[in-house]
PDB file of C-alpha atoms in Angstrom:
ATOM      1  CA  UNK A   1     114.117 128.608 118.532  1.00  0.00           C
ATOM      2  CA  UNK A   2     113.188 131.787 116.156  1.00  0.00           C
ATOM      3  CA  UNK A   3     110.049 129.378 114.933  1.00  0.00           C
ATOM      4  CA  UNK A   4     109.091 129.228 118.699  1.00  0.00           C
ATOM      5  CA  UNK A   5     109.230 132.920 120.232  1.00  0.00           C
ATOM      6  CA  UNK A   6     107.565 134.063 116.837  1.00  0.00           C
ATOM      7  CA  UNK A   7     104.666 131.465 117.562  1.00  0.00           C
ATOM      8  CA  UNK A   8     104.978 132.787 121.284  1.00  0.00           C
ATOM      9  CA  UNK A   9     104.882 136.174 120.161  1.00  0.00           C
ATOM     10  CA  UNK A  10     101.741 135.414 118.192  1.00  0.00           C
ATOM     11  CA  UNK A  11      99.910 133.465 121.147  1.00  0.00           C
ATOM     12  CA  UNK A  12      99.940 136.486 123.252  1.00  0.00           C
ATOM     13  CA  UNK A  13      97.948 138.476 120.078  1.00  0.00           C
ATOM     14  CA  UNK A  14      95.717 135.715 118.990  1.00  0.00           C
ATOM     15  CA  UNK A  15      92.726 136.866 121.201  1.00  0.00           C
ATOM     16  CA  UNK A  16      92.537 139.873 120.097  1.00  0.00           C
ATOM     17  CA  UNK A  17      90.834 141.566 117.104  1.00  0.00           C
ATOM     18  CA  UNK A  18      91.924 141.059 113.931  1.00  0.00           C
ATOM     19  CA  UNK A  19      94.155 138.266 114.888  1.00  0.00           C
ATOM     20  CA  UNK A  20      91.470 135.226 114.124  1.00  0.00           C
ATOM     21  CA  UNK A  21      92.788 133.866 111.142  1.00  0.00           C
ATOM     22  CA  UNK A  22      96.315 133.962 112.066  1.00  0.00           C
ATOM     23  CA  UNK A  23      99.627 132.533 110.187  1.00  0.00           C
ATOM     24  CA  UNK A  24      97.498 130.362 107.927  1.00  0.00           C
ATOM     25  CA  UNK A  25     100.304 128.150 105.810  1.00  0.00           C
ATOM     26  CA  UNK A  26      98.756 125.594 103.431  1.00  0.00           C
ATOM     27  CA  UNK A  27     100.010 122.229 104.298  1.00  0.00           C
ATOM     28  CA  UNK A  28     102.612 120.375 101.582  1.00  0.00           C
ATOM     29  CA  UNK A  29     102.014 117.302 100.014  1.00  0.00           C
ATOM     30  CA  UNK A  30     105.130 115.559  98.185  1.00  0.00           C
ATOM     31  CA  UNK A  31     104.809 112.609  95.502  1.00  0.00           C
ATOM     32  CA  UNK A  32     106.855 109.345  96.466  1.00  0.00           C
ATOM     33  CA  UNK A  33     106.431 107.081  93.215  1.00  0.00           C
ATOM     34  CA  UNK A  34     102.595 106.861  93.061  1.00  0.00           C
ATOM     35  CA  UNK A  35     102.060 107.953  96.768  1.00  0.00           C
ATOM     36  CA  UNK A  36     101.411 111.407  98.483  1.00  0.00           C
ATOM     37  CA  UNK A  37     102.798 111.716 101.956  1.00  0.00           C
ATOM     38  CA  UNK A  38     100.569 114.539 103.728  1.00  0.00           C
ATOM     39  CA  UNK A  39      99.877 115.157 107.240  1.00  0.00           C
ATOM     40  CA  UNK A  40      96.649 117.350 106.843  1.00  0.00           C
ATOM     41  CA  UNK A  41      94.113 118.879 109.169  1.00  0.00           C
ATOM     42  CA  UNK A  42      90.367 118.902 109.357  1.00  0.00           C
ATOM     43  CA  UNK A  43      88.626 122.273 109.023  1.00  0.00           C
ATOM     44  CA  UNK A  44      86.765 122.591 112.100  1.00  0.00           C
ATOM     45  CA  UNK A  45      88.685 123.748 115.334  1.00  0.00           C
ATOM     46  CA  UNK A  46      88.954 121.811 118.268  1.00  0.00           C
ATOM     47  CA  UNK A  47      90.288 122.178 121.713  1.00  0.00           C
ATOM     48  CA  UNK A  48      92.176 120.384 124.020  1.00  0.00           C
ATOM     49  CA  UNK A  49      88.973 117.673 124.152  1.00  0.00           C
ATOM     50  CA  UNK A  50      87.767 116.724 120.965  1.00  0.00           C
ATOM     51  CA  UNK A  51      83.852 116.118 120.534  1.00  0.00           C
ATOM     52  CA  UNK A  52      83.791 112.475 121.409  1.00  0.00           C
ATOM     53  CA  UNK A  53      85.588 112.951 125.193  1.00  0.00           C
ATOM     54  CA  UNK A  54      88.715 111.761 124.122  1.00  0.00           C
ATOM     55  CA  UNK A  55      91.420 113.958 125.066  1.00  0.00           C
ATOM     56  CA  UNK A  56      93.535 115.168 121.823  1.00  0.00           C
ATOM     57  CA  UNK A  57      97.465 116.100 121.602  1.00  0.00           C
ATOM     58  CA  UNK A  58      97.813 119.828 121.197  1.00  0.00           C
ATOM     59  CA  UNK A  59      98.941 120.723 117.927  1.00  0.00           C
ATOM     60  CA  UNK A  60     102.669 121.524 119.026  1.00  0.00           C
ATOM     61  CA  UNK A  61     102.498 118.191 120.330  1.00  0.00           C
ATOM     62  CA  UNK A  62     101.730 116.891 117.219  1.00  0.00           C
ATOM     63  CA  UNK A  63     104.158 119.234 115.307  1.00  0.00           C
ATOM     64  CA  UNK A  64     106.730 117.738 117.786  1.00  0.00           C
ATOM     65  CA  UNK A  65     106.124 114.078 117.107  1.00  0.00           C
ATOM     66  CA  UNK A  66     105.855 114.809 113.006  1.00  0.00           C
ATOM     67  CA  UNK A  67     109.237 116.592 113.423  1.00  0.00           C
ATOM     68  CA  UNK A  68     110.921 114.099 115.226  1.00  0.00           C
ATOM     69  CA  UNK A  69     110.153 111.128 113.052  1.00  0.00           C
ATOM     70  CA  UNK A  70     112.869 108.858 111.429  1.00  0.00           C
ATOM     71  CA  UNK A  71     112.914 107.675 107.567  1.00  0.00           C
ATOM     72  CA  UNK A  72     115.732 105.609 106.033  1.00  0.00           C
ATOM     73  CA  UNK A  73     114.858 107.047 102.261  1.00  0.00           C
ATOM     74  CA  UNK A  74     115.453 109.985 103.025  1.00  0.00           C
ATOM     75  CA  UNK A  75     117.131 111.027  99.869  1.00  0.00           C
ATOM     76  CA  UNK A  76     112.798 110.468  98.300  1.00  0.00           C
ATOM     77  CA  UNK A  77     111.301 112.405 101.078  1.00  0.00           C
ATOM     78  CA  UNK A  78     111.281 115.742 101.146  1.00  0.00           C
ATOM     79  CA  UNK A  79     109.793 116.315 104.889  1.00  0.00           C
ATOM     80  CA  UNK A  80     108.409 119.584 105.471  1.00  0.00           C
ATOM     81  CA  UNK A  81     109.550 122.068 107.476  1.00  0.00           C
ATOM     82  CA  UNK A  82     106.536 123.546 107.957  1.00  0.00           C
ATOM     83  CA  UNK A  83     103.233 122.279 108.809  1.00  0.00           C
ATOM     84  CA  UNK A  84      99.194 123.569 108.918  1.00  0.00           C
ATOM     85  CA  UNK A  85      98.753 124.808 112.010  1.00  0.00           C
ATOM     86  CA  UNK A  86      95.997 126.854 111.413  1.00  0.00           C
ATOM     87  CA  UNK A  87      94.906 129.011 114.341  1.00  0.00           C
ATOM     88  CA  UNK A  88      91.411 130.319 114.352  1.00  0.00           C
ATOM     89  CA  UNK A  89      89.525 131.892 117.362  1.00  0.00           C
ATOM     90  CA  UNK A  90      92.428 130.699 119.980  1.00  0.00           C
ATOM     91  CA  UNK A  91      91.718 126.996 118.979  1.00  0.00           C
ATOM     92  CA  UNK A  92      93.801 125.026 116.779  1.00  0.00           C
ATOM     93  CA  UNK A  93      93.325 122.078 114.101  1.00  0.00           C
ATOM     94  CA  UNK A  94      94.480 118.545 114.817  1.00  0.00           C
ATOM     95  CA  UNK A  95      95.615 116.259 111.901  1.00  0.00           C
ATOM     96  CA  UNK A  96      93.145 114.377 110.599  1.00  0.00           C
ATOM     97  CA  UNK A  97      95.128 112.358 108.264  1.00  0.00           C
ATOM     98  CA  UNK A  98      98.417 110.758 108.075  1.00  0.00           C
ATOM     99  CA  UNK A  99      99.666 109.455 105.157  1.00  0.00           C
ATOM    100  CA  UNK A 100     103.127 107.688 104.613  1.00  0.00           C
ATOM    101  CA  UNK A 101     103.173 105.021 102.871  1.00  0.00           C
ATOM    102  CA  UNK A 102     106.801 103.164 101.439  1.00  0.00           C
ATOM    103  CA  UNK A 103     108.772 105.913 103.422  1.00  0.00           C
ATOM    104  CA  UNK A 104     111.067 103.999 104.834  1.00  0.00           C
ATOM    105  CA  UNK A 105     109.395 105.383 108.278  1.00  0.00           C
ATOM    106  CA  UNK A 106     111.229 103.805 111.217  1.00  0.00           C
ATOM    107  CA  UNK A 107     108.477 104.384 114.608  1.00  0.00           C
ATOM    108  CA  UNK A 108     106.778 102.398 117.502  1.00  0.00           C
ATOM    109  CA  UNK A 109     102.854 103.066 117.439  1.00  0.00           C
ATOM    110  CA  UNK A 110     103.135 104.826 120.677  1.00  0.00           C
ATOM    111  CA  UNK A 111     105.724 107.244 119.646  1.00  0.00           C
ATOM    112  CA  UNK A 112     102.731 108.423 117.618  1.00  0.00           C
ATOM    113  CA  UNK A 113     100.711 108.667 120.185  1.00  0.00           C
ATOM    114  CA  UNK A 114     100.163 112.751 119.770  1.00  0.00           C
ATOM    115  CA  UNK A 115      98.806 111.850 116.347  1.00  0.00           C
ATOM    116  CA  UNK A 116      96.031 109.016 116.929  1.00  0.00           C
ATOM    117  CA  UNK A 117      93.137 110.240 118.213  1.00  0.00           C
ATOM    118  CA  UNK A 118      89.728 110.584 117.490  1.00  0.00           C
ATOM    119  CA  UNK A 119      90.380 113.267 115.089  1.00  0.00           C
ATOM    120  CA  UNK A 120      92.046 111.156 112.488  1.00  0.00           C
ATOM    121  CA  UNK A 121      90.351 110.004 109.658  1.00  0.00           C
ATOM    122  CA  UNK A 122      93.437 108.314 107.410  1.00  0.00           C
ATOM    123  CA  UNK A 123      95.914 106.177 108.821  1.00  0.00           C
ATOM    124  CA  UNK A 124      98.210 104.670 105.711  1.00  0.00           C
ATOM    125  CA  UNK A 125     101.235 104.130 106.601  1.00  0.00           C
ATOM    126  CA  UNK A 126     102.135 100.222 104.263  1.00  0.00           C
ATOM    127  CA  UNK A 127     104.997  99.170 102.781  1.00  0.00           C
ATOM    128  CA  UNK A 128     106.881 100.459 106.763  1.00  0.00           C
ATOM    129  CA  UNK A 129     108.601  97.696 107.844  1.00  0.00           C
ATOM    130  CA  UNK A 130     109.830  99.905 110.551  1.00  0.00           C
ATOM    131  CA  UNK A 131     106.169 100.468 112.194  1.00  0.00           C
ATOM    132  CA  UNK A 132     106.140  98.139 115.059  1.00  0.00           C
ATOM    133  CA  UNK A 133     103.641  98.050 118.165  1.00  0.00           C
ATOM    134  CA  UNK A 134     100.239  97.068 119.065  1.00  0.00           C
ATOM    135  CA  UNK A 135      97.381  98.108 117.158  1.00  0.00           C
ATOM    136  CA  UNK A 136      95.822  98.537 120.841  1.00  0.00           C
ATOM    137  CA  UNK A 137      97.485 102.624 120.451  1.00  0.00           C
ATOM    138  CA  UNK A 138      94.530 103.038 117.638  1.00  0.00           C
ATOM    139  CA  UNK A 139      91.467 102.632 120.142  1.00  0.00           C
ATOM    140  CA  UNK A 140      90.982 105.958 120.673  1.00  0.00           C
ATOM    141  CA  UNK A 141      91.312 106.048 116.913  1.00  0.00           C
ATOM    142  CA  UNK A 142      86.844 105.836 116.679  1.00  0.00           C
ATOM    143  CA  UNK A 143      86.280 107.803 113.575  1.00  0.00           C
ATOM    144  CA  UNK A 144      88.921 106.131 111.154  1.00  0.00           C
ATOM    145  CA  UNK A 145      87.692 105.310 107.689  1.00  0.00           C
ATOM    146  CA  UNK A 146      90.793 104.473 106.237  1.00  0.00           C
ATOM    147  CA  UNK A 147      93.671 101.912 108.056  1.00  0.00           C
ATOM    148  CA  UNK A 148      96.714 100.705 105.787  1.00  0.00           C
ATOM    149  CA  UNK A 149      99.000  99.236 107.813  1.00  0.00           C
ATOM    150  CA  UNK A 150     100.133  96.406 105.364  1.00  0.00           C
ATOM    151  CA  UNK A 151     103.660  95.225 105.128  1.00  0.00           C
ATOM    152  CA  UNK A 152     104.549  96.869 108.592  1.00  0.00           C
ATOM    153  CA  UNK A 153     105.402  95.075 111.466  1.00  0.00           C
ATOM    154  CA  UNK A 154     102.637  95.728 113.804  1.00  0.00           C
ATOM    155  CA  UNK A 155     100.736  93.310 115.867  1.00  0.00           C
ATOM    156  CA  UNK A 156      97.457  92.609 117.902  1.00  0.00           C
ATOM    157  CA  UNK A 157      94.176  91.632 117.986  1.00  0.00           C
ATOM    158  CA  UNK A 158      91.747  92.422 115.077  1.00  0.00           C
ATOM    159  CA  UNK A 159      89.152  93.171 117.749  1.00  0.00           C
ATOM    160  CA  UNK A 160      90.681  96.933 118.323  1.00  0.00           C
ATOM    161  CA  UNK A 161      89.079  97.361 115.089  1.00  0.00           C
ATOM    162  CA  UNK A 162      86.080  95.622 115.220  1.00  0.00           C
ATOM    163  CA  UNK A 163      85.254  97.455 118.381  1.00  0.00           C
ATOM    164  CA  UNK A 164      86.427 100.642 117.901  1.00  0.00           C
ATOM    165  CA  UNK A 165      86.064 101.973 114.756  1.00  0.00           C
ATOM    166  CA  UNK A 166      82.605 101.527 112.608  1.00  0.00           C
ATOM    167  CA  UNK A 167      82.934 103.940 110.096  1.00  0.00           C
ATOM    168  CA  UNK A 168      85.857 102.190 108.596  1.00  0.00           C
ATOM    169  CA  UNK A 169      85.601 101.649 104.909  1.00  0.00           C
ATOM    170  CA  UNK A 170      89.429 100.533 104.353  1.00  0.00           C
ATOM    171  CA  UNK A 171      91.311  97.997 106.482  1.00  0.00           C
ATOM    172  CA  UNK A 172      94.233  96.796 104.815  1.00  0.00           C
ATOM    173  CA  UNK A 173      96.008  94.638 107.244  1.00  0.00           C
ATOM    174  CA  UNK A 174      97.649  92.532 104.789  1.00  0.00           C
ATOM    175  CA  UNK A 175     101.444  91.112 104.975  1.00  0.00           C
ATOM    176  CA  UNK A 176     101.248  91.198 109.494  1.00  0.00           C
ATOM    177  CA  UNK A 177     101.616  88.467 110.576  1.00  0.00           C
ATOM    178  CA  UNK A 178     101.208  89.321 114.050  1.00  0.00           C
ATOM    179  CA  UNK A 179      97.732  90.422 113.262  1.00  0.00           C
ATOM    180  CA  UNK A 180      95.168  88.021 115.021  1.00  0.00           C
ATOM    181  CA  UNK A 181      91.956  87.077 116.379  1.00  0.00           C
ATOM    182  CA  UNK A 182      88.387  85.967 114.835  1.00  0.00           C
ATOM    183  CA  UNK A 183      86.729  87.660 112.316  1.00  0.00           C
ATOM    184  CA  UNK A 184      83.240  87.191 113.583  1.00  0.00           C
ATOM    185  CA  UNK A 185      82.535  90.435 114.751  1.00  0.00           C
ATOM    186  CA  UNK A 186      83.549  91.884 111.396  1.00  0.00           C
ATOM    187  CA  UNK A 187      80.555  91.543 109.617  1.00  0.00           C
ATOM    188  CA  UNK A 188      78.520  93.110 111.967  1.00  0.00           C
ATOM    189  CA  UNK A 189      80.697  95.683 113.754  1.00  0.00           C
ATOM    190  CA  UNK A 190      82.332  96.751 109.940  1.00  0.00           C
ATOM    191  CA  UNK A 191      79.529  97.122 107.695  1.00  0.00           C
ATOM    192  CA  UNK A 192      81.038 100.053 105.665  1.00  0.00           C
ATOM    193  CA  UNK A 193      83.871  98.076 104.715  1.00  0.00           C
ATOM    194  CA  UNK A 194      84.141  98.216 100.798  1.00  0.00           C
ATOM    195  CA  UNK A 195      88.063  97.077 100.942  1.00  0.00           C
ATOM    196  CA  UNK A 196      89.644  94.345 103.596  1.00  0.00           C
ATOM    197  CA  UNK A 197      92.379  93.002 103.737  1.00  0.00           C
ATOM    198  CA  UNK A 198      93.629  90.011 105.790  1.00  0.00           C
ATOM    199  CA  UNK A 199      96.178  88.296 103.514  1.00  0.00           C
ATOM    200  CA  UNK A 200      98.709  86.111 105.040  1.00  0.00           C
ATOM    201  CA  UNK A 201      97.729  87.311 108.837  1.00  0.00           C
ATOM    202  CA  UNK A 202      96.818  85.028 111.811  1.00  0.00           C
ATOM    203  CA  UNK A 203      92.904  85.489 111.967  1.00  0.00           C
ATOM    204  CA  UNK A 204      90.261  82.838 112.230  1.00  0.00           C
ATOM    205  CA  UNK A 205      87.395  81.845 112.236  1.00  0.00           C
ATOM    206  CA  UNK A 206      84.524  81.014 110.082  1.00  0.00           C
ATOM    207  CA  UNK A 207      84.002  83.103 106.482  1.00  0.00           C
ATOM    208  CA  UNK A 208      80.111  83.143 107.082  1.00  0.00           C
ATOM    209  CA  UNK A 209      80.701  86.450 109.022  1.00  0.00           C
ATOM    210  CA  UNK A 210      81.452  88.315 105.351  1.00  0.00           C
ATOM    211  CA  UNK A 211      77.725  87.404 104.735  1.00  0.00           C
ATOM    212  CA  UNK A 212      76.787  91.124 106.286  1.00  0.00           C
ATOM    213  CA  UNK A 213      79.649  93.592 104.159  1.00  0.00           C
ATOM    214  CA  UNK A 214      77.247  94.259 101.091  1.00  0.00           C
ATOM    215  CA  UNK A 215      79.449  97.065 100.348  1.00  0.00           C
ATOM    216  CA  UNK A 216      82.850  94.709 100.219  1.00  0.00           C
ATOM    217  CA  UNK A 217      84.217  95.361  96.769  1.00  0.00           C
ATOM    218  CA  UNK A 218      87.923  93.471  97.312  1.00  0.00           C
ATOM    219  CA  UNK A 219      88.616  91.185  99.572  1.00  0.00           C
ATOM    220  CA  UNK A 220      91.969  89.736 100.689  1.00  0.00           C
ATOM    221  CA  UNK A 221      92.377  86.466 102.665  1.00  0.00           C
ATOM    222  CA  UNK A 222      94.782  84.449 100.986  1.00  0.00           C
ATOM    223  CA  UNK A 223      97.046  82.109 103.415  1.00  0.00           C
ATOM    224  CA  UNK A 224      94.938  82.788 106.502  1.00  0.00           C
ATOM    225  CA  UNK A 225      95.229  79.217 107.057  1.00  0.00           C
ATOM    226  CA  UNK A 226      92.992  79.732 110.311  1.00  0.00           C
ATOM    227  CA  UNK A 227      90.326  80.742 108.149  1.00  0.00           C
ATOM    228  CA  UNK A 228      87.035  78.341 107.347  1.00  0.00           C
ATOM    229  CA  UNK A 229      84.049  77.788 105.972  1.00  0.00           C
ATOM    230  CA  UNK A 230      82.035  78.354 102.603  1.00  0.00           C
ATOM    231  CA  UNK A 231      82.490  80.569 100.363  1.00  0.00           C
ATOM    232  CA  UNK A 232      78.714  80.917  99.258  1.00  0.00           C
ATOM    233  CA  UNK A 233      78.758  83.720 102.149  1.00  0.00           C
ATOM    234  CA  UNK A 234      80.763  85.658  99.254  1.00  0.00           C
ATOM    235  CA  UNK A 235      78.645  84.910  96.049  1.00  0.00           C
ATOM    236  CA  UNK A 236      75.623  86.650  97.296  1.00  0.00           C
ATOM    237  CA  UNK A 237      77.735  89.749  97.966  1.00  0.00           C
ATOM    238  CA  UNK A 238      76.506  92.403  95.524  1.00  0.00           C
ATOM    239  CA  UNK A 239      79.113  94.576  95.242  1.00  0.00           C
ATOM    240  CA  UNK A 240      81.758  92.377  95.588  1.00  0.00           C
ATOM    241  CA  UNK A 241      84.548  92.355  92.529  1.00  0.00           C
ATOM    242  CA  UNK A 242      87.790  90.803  93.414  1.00  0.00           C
ATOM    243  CA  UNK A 243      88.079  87.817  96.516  1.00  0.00           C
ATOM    244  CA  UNK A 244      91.437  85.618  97.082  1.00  0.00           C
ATOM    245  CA  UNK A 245      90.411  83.089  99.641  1.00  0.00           C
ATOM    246  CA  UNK A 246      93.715  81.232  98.418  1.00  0.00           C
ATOM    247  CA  UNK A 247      95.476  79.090 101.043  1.00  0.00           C
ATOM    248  CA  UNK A 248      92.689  79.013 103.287  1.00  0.00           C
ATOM    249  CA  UNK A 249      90.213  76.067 105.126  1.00  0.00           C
ATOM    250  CA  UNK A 250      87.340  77.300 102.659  1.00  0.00           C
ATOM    251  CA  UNK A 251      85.387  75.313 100.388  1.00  0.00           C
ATOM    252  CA  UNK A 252      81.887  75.481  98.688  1.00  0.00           C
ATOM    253  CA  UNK A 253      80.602  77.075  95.516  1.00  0.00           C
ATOM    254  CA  UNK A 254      80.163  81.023  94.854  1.00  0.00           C
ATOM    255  CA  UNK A 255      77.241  80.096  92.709  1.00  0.00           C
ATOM    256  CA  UNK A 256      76.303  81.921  89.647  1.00  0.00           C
ATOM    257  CA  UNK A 257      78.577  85.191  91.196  1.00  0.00           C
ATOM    258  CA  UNK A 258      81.367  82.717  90.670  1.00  0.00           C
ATOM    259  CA  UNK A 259      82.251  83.534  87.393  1.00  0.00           C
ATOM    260  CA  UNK A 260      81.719  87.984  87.919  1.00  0.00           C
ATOM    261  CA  UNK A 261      84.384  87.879  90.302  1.00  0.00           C
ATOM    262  CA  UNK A 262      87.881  88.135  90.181  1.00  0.00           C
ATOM    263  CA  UNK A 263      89.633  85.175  91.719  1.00  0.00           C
TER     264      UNK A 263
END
């Protein structure tokens, strides 16, 4: 309560002069084994309609939600009570990345909601088997370039992705096996992909559709059983460096990339 009459008390000051910078508080980022959790804003303001349309949570919406989330290890989290708010010009930040991974984080996708709009660029939250919901709550989520959702328990259609977010260079999707859908659209709706991950996940469809990522670096698709075709589409990949097409309907030769890669 003391938190919100001295933000009150600072709303009714924050037009006037002097008052542009605010409370600035840098945001806190705490080490869980090899992981940082960090819920961390972009640097340009925004207002209640971010520059793609979408409409965005206020920021004590998105305090709210952040505050009210559940974690079973608690005892290796050290949740902030504070976050970076920043208040410049009357306008404030949104969070443009959420990172939790292994956190023992016990939410529905829609209870984050306030969080997953178009301002967020980072979205790892793996190793959660207490994230459940469709991934259909990320479509306003356009300018992600990182998703790590592996290990959770969310489900859907891999077509929220391939339709809604180009600029992603990380989909990690591995370990749901409530993830489904064909993957032809991936090669020509994800071409910044330089990591994917599919492993053990319901997709299908034909491996030729991988031709397209020249930036794929690692690639994941062991036990996608639904998966097919040859695995040439792979061995003329140039930046390619680790594949696992283990499990799966492929067959064919990765030709003279066979032996440079990783297997």
């Amino acid at each position: 309560k003391e938190k919100e009459k001295e933000r009150s008390g600072h709303n009714k000051h924050k037009g006037g002069k002097g008052h542009g910078h605010g409370h600035e508080k840098d945001g806190k980022h705490h080490k869980h084994g090899k992981h940082k959790s960090k819920a961390k804003t972009n640097g340009a303001a925004t207002g209640p309609n971010d520059a793609d349309g979408e409409q965005t949570a206020s920021a004590e919406a998105q305090e709210q939600c952040l505050l009210k989330l559940s974690f079973k290890r608690k005892d290796k989290l050290k949740w902030p009570d504070e976050w970076n708010m920043t208040v410049r010009d009357g306008s404030t930040n949104h969070f443009n990345e959420l990172v939790l991974p292994k956190t023992g984080l016990e939410a529905s996708l829609t209870e984050l909601r306030p969080l997953l709009g178009s301002n967020l660029k980072v979205l790892h939250l793996a190793g959660n088997g207490g994230v459940v919901g469709s991934v259909e709550v990320l479509t306003p989520c356009v300018n992600l370039t990182a998703c790590r959702l592996g290990f959770s328990n969310v489900r859907g259609d891999l077509s929220v992705f391939t339709a809604n977010m180009p600029h992603l260079v990380s989909l990690m999707l591995g370990g749901c096996p409530s993830i489904s859908g064909d993957v032809g659209d991936v090669g020509t709706s994800l071409v910044q992909l330089e990591e994917l991950s599919l492993w053990r996940t319901g997709v299908m469809g034909d491996v030729g559709a991988f031709r397209a990522l020249t930036k794929l670096r690692e690639c994941y698709l062991g036990g996608c059983i639904g998966l097919k075709g040859d695995v040439a589409a792979f061995g003329v990949l140039p930046s390619l460096k680790v594949l696992d097409v283990a499990g799966t309907q492929c067959g064919g030769s990765l030709g003279t990339r066979g032996g440079a890669l990783k297997l």
